[in-house]
Amino acid sequence: MTDAGIGARRALPGLSYPEEYLKRLAGELTAKFAGVFGAETVERYVLESYTALLRTSTVTAHLASRTVRFATDRLTALAQAKGSLGVGVPEILFVCEQNAGRSQMAAVLTKHLAGGSVHVRSAGSAPARELNPAVIAVMEELGLDMAEEFPKPLTDDVVQAADVVVTMGCGDACPIYPGKRYLDWGLADPAGESVETVRGIRDEISARVTALLGELARE
């Protein structure tokens, strides 16, 4: 579409932003991904990401910053999947049901242990509103801050961008794409469990992550 065509489309009623920051974000991301995605794609991703997070948001003060991160990450993943953006290291996606415990611990532990040798994302097939407090506590025991983490819905783009997809009790929710490595880790769900029990789950995840990183390093 020509610049004139885009201008005409925007002059017509139809596209409305429920929050002013979404309009600003769409403009910033359109500039960031210029030459990769058109304005229409960016706008759609921004509004979809906002709507998805709004469904489970309990603290609206966090919604703006989370939408920025979620929309940016989804567009980055889509660019990776299209071959327009390479990260230069293997991409690992951890998926559980609520993205409030197991997959979050796995992602943060992987970032901590990998030293930049992989890139990591996490998502949930039915994301919770907030992280499990016991999970936050046992990760803090290792000096790992979970303050910036939040449950995110599983989207097709992050699966397409992944080289390795690790599922943890999310059933058949994760789409299957050829050429990717799929692993299923049979881990107990930390939801409703004591800190002591969650600590054991954390340690099992850490051992599995260490083994996976070792395998990837040898490939």
PDB file of C-alpha atoms in Angstrom:
ATOM      1  CA  MET A   1       0.000   0.000   0.000  1.00  0.00           C
ATOM      2  CA  THR A   2       1.288   3.485  -0.878  1.00  0.00           C
ATOM      3  CA  ASP A   3       1.862   6.195   1.729  1.00  0.00           C
ATOM      4  CA  ALA A   4      -1.215   7.974   0.404  1.00  0.00           C
ATOM      5  CA  GLY A   5      -3.251   4.796   0.741  1.00  0.00           C
ATOM      6  CA  ILE A   6      -2.138   4.289   4.320  1.00  0.00           C
ATOM      7  CA  GLY A   7      -2.968   7.895   5.129  1.00  0.00           C
ATOM      8  CA  ALA A   8      -6.405   7.530   3.623  1.00  0.00           C
ATOM      9  CA  ARG A   9      -7.096   4.348   5.560  1.00  0.00           C
ATOM     10  CA  ARG A  10      -6.121   5.988   8.816  1.00  0.00           C
ATOM     11  CA  ALA A  11      -8.357   8.970   8.068  1.00  0.00           C
ATOM     12  CA  LEU A  12     -11.360   6.669   7.980  1.00  0.00           C
ATOM     13  CA  PRO A  13     -13.208   5.692  11.156  1.00  0.00           C
ATOM     14  CA  GLY A  14     -12.718   2.158  12.435  1.00  0.00           C
ATOM     15  CA  LEU A  15      -9.342   1.805  14.129  1.00  0.00           C
ATOM     16  CA  SER A  16      -9.572   3.076  17.689  1.00  0.00           C
ATOM     17  CA  TYR A  17      -7.138   2.713  20.558  1.00  0.00           C
ATOM     18  CA  PRO A  18      -8.663   2.153  24.005  1.00  0.00           C
ATOM     19  CA  GLU A  19      -5.534   3.693  25.566  1.00  0.00           C
ATOM     20  CA  GLU A  20      -3.412   6.540  24.209  1.00  0.00           C
ATOM     21  CA  TYR A  21      -0.169   4.698  24.931  1.00  0.00           C
ATOM     22  CA  LEU A  22      -1.208   1.961  22.484  1.00  0.00           C
ATOM     23  CA  LYS A  23      -1.247   4.480  19.659  1.00  0.00           C
ATOM     24  CA  ARG A  24       2.211   5.696  20.630  1.00  0.00           C
ATOM     25  CA  LEU A  25       3.472   2.123  20.937  1.00  0.00           C
ATOM     26  CA  ALA A  26       2.142   1.214  17.500  1.00  0.00           C
ATOM     27  CA  GLY A  27       3.963   4.193  16.021  1.00  0.00           C
ATOM     28  CA  GLU A  28       7.232   3.337  17.777  1.00  0.00           C
ATOM     29  CA  LEU A  29       7.086  -0.320  16.748  1.00  0.00           C
ATOM     30  CA  THR A  30       6.155   0.560  13.170  1.00  0.00           C
ATOM     31  CA  ALA A  31       9.361   2.597  13.007  1.00  0.00           C
ATOM     32  CA  LYS A  32      11.391  -0.121  14.737  1.00  0.00           C
ATOM     33  CA  PHE A  33      10.222  -2.844  12.357  1.00  0.00           C
ATOM     34  CA  ALA A  34      10.225  -0.681   9.223  1.00  0.00           C
ATOM     35  CA  GLY A  35      11.017  -2.799   6.210  1.00  0.00           C
ATOM     36  CA  VAL A  36       9.928  -5.944   8.054  1.00  0.00           C
ATOM     37  CA  PHE A  37       6.247  -5.312   8.850  1.00  0.00           C
ATOM     38  CA  GLY A  38       3.715  -2.795   7.615  1.00  0.00           C
ATOM     39  CA  ALA A  39       1.792  -0.498   9.925  1.00  0.00           C
ATOM     40  CA  GLU A  40      -1.323  -2.682   9.719  1.00  0.00           C
ATOM     41  CA  THR A  41       0.507  -5.741  11.065  1.00  0.00           C
ATOM     42  CA  VAL A  42       2.068  -3.775  13.894  1.00  0.00           C
ATOM     43  CA  GLU A  43      -1.245  -2.179  14.861  1.00  0.00           C
ATOM     44  CA  ARG A  44      -2.963  -5.561  14.917  1.00  0.00           C
ATOM     45  CA  TYR A  45      -0.255  -7.095  17.100  1.00  0.00           C
ATOM     46  CA  VAL A  46      -0.332  -4.198  19.538  1.00  0.00           C
ATOM     47  CA  LEU A  47      -4.101  -4.359  19.967  1.00  0.00           C
ATOM     48  CA  GLU A  48      -4.166  -8.175  20.144  1.00  0.00           C
ATOM     49  CA  SER A  49      -1.403  -8.196  22.755  1.00  0.00           C
ATOM     50  CA  TYR A  50      -3.179  -5.561  24.852  1.00  0.00           C
ATOM     51  CA  THR A  51      -6.485  -7.425  24.669  1.00  0.00           C
ATOM     52  CA  ALA A  52      -4.880 -10.756  25.590  1.00  0.00           C
ATOM     53  CA  LEU A  53      -3.182  -9.317  28.673  1.00  0.00           C
ATOM     54  CA  LEU A  54      -6.250  -7.323  29.688  1.00  0.00           C
ATOM     55  CA  ARG A  55      -8.221 -10.561  30.114  1.00  0.00           C
ATOM     56  CA  THR A  56      -6.033 -11.676  33.016  1.00  0.00           C
ATOM     57  CA  SER A  57      -4.703  -8.362  34.321  1.00  0.00           C
ATOM     58  CA  THR A  58      -5.450  -7.578  37.952  1.00  0.00           C
ATOM     59  CA  VAL A  59      -3.128  -4.573  38.315  1.00  0.00           C
ATOM     60  CA  THR A  60      -3.840  -2.138  35.504  1.00  0.00           C
ATOM     61  CA  ALA A  61      -0.815  -0.058  36.500  1.00  0.00           C
ATOM     62  CA  HIS A  62       1.340  -2.847  35.051  1.00  0.00           C
ATOM     63  CA  LEU A  63      -0.686  -3.281  31.871  1.00  0.00           C
ATOM     64  CA  ALA A  64       1.085  -0.592  29.843  1.00  0.00           C
ATOM     65  CA  SER A  65       4.620  -1.862  30.456  1.00  0.00           C
ATOM     66  CA  ARG A  66       3.557  -5.470  29.957  1.00  0.00           C
ATOM     67  CA  THR A  67       1.840  -4.665  26.687  1.00  0.00           C
ATOM     68  CA  VAL A  68       5.005  -2.952  25.437  1.00  0.00           C
ATOM     69  CA  ARG A  69       7.103  -6.008  26.267  1.00  0.00           C
ATOM     70  CA  PHE A  70       4.600  -8.571  25.003  1.00  0.00           C
ATOM     71  CA  ALA A  71       3.880  -6.852  21.685  1.00  0.00           C
ATOM     72  CA  THR A  72       7.571  -6.179  21.059  1.00  0.00           C
ATOM     73  CA  ASP A  73       8.514  -9.774  21.827  1.00  0.00           C
ATOM     74  CA  ARG A  74       5.756 -11.184  19.599  1.00  0.00           C
ATOM     75  CA  LEU A  75       6.804  -9.015  16.661  1.00  0.00           C
ATOM     76  CA  THR A  76      10.431  -9.971  17.242  1.00  0.00           C
ATOM     77  CA  ALA A  77       9.441 -13.654  17.246  1.00  0.00           C
ATOM     78  CA  LEU A  78       7.449 -13.201  14.052  1.00  0.00           C
ATOM     79  CA  ALA A  79      10.432 -11.510  12.409  1.00  0.00           C
ATOM     80  CA  GLN A  80      12.631 -14.434  13.490  1.00  0.00           C
ATOM     81  CA  ALA A  81      10.158 -16.939  12.065  1.00  0.00           C
ATOM     82  CA  LYS A  82      10.078 -15.035   8.758  1.00  0.00           C
ATOM     83  CA  GLY A  83      13.877 -15.048   8.602  1.00  0.00           C
ATOM     84  CA  SER A  84      14.017 -11.259   8.793  1.00  0.00           C
ATOM     85  CA  LEU A  85      15.755 -11.233  12.150  1.00  0.00           C
ATOM     86  CA  GLY A  86      18.281 -13.694  13.518  1.00  0.00           C
ATOM     87  CA  VAL A  87      19.375 -13.931  17.144  1.00  0.00           C
ATOM     88  CA  GLY A  88      22.414 -16.100  16.385  1.00  0.00           C
ATOM     89  CA  VAL A  89      21.743 -18.568  19.215  1.00  0.00           C
ATOM     90  CA  PRO A  90      19.191 -21.370  19.737  1.00  0.00           C
ATOM     91  CA  GLU A  91      15.720 -20.233  20.764  1.00  0.00           C
ATOM     92  CA  ILE A  92      14.049 -22.179  23.597  1.00  0.00           C
ATOM     93  CA  LEU A  93      10.358 -21.844  24.421  1.00  0.00           C
ATOM     94  CA  PHE A  94       9.021 -23.171  27.733  1.00  0.00           C
ATOM     95  CA  VAL A  95       5.261 -23.774  27.903  1.00  0.00           C
ATOM     96  CA  CYS A  96       3.045 -24.797  30.808  1.00  0.00           C
ATOM     97  CA  GLU A  97      -0.620 -24.211  31.470  1.00  0.00           C
ATOM     98  CA  GLN A  98      -0.609 -21.062  33.598  1.00  0.00           C
ATOM     99  CA  ASN A  99       2.868 -19.633  32.842  1.00  0.00           C
ATOM    100  CA  ALA A 100       2.971 -18.811  36.533  1.00  0.00           C
ATOM    101  CA  GLY A 101       5.330 -21.494  37.821  1.00  0.00           C
ATOM    102  CA  ARG A 102       7.174 -24.213  35.944  1.00  0.00           C
ATOM    103  CA  SER A 103       7.754 -22.479  32.612  1.00  0.00           C
ATOM    104  CA  GLN A 104       8.677 -19.232  34.343  1.00  0.00           C
ATOM    105  CA  MET A 105      11.231 -20.946  36.570  1.00  0.00           C
ATOM    106  CA  ALA A 106      12.652 -22.807  33.580  1.00  0.00           C
ATOM    107  CA  ALA A 107      13.014 -19.625  31.539  1.00  0.00           C
ATOM    108  CA  VAL A 108      14.697 -17.619  34.302  1.00  0.00           C
ATOM    109  CA  LEU A 109      16.988 -20.495  35.277  1.00  0.00           C
ATOM    110  CA  THR A 110      17.959 -20.992  31.641  1.00  0.00           C
ATOM    111  CA  LYS A 111      18.827 -17.310  31.216  1.00  0.00           C
ATOM    112  CA  HIS A 112      20.880 -17.495  34.392  1.00  0.00           C
ATOM    113  CA  LEU A 113      22.730 -20.696  33.522  1.00  0.00           C
ATOM    114  CA  ALA A 114      23.174 -20.185  29.775  1.00  0.00           C
ATOM    115  CA  GLY A 115      25.277 -17.044  29.914  1.00  0.00           C
ATOM    116  CA  GLY A 116      23.838 -15.792  26.627  1.00  0.00           C
ATOM    117  CA  SER A 117      24.341 -19.063  24.730  1.00  0.00           C
ATOM    118  CA  VAL A 118      20.589 -19.368  24.098  1.00  0.00           C
ATOM    119  CA  HIS A 119      17.568 -17.061  23.894  1.00  0.00           C
ATOM    120  CA  VAL A 120      14.535 -17.930  25.994  1.00  0.00           C
ATOM    121  CA  ARG A 121      10.791 -17.310  26.017  1.00  0.00           C
ATOM    122  CA  SER A 122       7.935 -18.733  28.087  1.00  0.00           C
ATOM    123  CA  ALA A 123       4.158 -18.847  27.685  1.00  0.00           C
ATOM    124  CA  GLY A 124       1.007 -20.486  29.007  1.00  0.00           C
ATOM    125  CA  SER A 125      -1.896 -22.239  27.336  1.00  0.00           C
ATOM    126  CA  ALA A 126      -4.248 -20.723  29.960  1.00  0.00           C
ATOM    127  CA  PRO A 127      -2.211 -17.996  31.693  1.00  0.00           C
ATOM    128  CA  ALA A 128      -2.842 -17.048  35.305  1.00  0.00           C
ATOM    129  CA  ARG A 129      -3.247 -13.482  36.533  1.00  0.00           C
ATOM    130  CA  GLU A 130       0.051 -13.334  38.393  1.00  0.00           C
ATOM    131  CA  LEU A 131       3.052 -15.486  39.243  1.00  0.00           C
ATOM    132  CA  ASN A 132       2.854 -18.084  42.005  1.00  0.00           C
ATOM    133  CA  PRO A 133       4.207 -16.405  45.207  1.00  0.00           C
ATOM    134  CA  ALA A 134       5.994 -19.620  46.231  1.00  0.00           C
ATOM    135  CA  VAL A 135       7.779 -19.640  42.872  1.00  0.00           C
ATOM    136  CA  ILE A 136       8.948 -16.072  43.415  1.00  0.00           C
ATOM    137  CA  ALA A 137      10.186 -17.013  46.894  1.00  0.00           C
ATOM    138  CA  VAL A 138      12.251 -20.042  45.846  1.00  0.00           C
ATOM    139  CA  MET A 139      13.801 -18.177  42.944  1.00  0.00           C
ATOM    140  CA  GLU A 140      14.761 -15.327  45.258  1.00  0.00           C
ATOM    141  CA  GLU A 141      16.625 -17.905  47.350  1.00  0.00           C
ATOM    142  CA  LEU A 142      18.973 -18.246  44.366  1.00  0.00           C
ATOM    143  CA  GLY A 143      19.253 -14.491  43.954  1.00  0.00           C
ATOM    144  CA  LEU A 144      17.023 -14.533  40.857  1.00  0.00           C
ATOM    145  CA  ASP A 145      14.583 -11.640  40.647  1.00  0.00           C
ATOM    146  CA  MET A 146      11.176 -12.394  39.100  1.00  0.00           C
ATOM    147  CA  ALA A 147       9.857  -8.820  39.408  1.00  0.00           C
ATOM    148  CA  GLU A 148       9.800  -8.211  35.662  1.00  0.00           C
ATOM    149  CA  GLU A 149       8.188 -11.543  34.754  1.00  0.00           C
ATOM    150  CA  PHE A 150       4.458 -12.028  34.138  1.00  0.00           C
ATOM    151  CA  PRO A 151       2.162 -14.735  32.705  1.00  0.00           C
ATOM    152  CA  LYS A 152       1.797 -14.519  28.917  1.00  0.00           C
ATOM    153  CA  PRO A 153      -0.582 -16.385  26.606  1.00  0.00           C
ATOM    154  CA  LEU A 154       0.840 -18.880  24.152  1.00  0.00           C
ATOM    155  CA  THR A 155       0.863 -17.445  20.636  1.00  0.00           C
ATOM    156  CA  ASP A 156       1.678 -19.030  17.312  1.00  0.00           C
ATOM    157  CA  ASP A 157       4.513 -16.607  16.556  1.00  0.00           C
ATOM    158  CA  VAL A 158       6.674 -17.591  19.531  1.00  0.00           C
ATOM    159  CA  VAL A 159       6.269 -21.282  18.662  1.00  0.00           C
ATOM    160  CA  GLN A 160       7.305 -20.631  15.075  1.00  0.00           C
ATOM    161  CA  ALA A 161      10.413 -18.749  16.258  1.00  0.00           C
ATOM    162  CA  ALA A 162      11.558 -21.530  18.625  1.00  0.00           C
ATOM    163  CA  ASP A 163      14.162 -24.177  17.877  1.00  0.00           C
ATOM    164  CA  VAL A 164      13.321 -26.178  21.009  1.00  0.00           C
ATOM    165  CA  VAL A 165       9.847 -26.257  22.585  1.00  0.00           C
ATOM    166  CA  VAL A 166       9.646 -27.678  26.114  1.00  0.00           C
ATOM    167  CA  THR A 167       6.133 -28.414  27.366  1.00  0.00           C
ATOM    168  CA  MET A 168       5.149 -29.048  30.964  1.00  0.00           C
ATOM    169  CA  GLY A 169       1.636 -30.340  31.397  1.00  0.00           C
ATOM    170  CA  CYS A 170      -0.134 -28.168  28.814  1.00  0.00           C
ATOM    171  CA  GLY A 171      -1.567 -31.064  26.812  1.00  0.00           C
ATOM    172  CA  ASP A 172      -2.085 -30.553  23.093  1.00  0.00           C
ATOM    173  CA  ALA A 173      -2.272 -26.755  23.298  1.00  0.00           C
ATOM    174  CA  CYS A 174       1.097 -26.192  21.625  1.00  0.00           C
ATOM    175  CA  PRO A 175       0.994 -26.250  17.808  1.00  0.00           C
ATOM    176  CA  ILE A 176       3.416 -28.593  16.073  1.00  0.00           C
ATOM    177  CA  TYR A 177       5.755 -27.349  13.365  1.00  0.00           C
ATOM    178  CA  PRO A 178       8.234 -29.469  11.405  1.00  0.00           C
ATOM    179  CA  GLY A 179      11.924 -28.962  12.019  1.00  0.00           C
ATOM    180  CA  LYS A 180      11.577 -28.147  15.702  1.00  0.00           C
ATOM    181  CA  ARG A 181      12.620 -30.210  18.682  1.00  0.00           C
ATOM    182  CA  TYR A 182       9.787 -30.928  21.134  1.00  0.00           C
ATOM    183  CA  LEU A 183      10.374 -32.112  24.689  1.00  0.00           C
ATOM    184  CA  ASP A 184       7.814 -32.861  27.380  1.00  0.00           C
ATOM    185  CA  TRP A 185       9.007 -32.565  30.959  1.00  0.00           C
ATOM    186  CA  GLY A 186       6.776 -34.432  33.402  1.00  0.00           C
ATOM    187  CA  LEU A 187       7.024 -32.033  36.331  1.00  0.00           C
ATOM    188  CA  ALA A 188       4.671 -31.586  39.266  1.00  0.00           C
ATOM    189  CA  ASP A 189       2.513 -28.455  39.166  1.00  0.00           C
ATOM    190  CA  PRO A 190       3.612 -25.984  41.882  1.00  0.00           C
ATOM    191  CA  ALA A 191       0.143 -24.396  42.099  1.00  0.00           C
ATOM    192  CA  GLY A 192      -1.097 -24.516  45.700  1.00  0.00           C
ATOM    193  CA  GLU A 193       2.042 -26.278  46.953  1.00  0.00           C
ATOM    194  CA  SER A 194       4.273 -25.298  49.870  1.00  0.00           C
ATOM    195  CA  VAL A 195       7.554 -23.461  49.428  1.00  0.00           C
ATOM    196  CA  GLU A 196       9.379 -26.668  50.343  1.00  0.00           C
ATOM    197  CA  THR A 197       7.625 -28.623  47.577  1.00  0.00           C
ATOM    198  CA  VAL A 198       8.156 -25.842  45.036  1.00  0.00           C
ATOM    199  CA  ARG A 199      11.826 -25.737  45.982  1.00  0.00           C
ATOM    200  CA  GLY A 200      12.115 -29.388  44.957  1.00  0.00           C
ATOM    201  CA  ILE A 201      10.386 -28.665  41.628  1.00  0.00           C
ATOM    202  CA  ARG A 202      12.784 -25.771  41.074  1.00  0.00           C
ATOM    203  CA  ASP A 203      15.791 -28.006  41.656  1.00  0.00           C
ATOM    204  CA  GLU A 204      14.479 -30.642  39.254  1.00  0.00           C
ATOM    205  CA  ILE A 205      13.933 -27.970  36.597  1.00  0.00           C
ATOM    206  CA  SER A 206      17.456 -26.665  37.170  1.00  0.00           C
ATOM    207  CA  ALA A 207      18.912 -30.134  36.624  1.00  0.00           C
ATOM    208  CA  ARG A 208      16.901 -30.600  33.415  1.00  0.00           C
ATOM    209  CA  VAL A 209      17.898 -27.170  32.133  1.00  0.00           C
ATOM    210  CA  THR A 210      21.559 -27.914  32.807  1.00  0.00           C
ATOM    211  CA  ALA A 211      21.293 -31.179  30.866  1.00  0.00           C
ATOM    212  CA  LEU A 212      19.498 -29.479  27.956  1.00  0.00           C
ATOM    213  CA  LEU A 213      22.101 -26.717  27.740  1.00  0.00           C
ATOM    214  CA  GLY A 214      24.821 -29.364  27.718  1.00  0.00           C
ATOM    215  CA  GLU A 215      23.125 -31.172  24.831  1.00  0.00           C
ATOM    216  CA  LEU A 216      22.753 -27.954  22.822  1.00  0.00           C
ATOM    217  CA  ALA A 217      26.386 -27.037  23.420  1.00  0.00           C
ATOM    218  CA  ARG A 218      27.501 -30.368  21.945  1.00  0.00           C
ATOM    219  CA  GLU A 219      25.376 -30.035  18.816  1.00  0.00           C
TER     220      GLU A 219
END
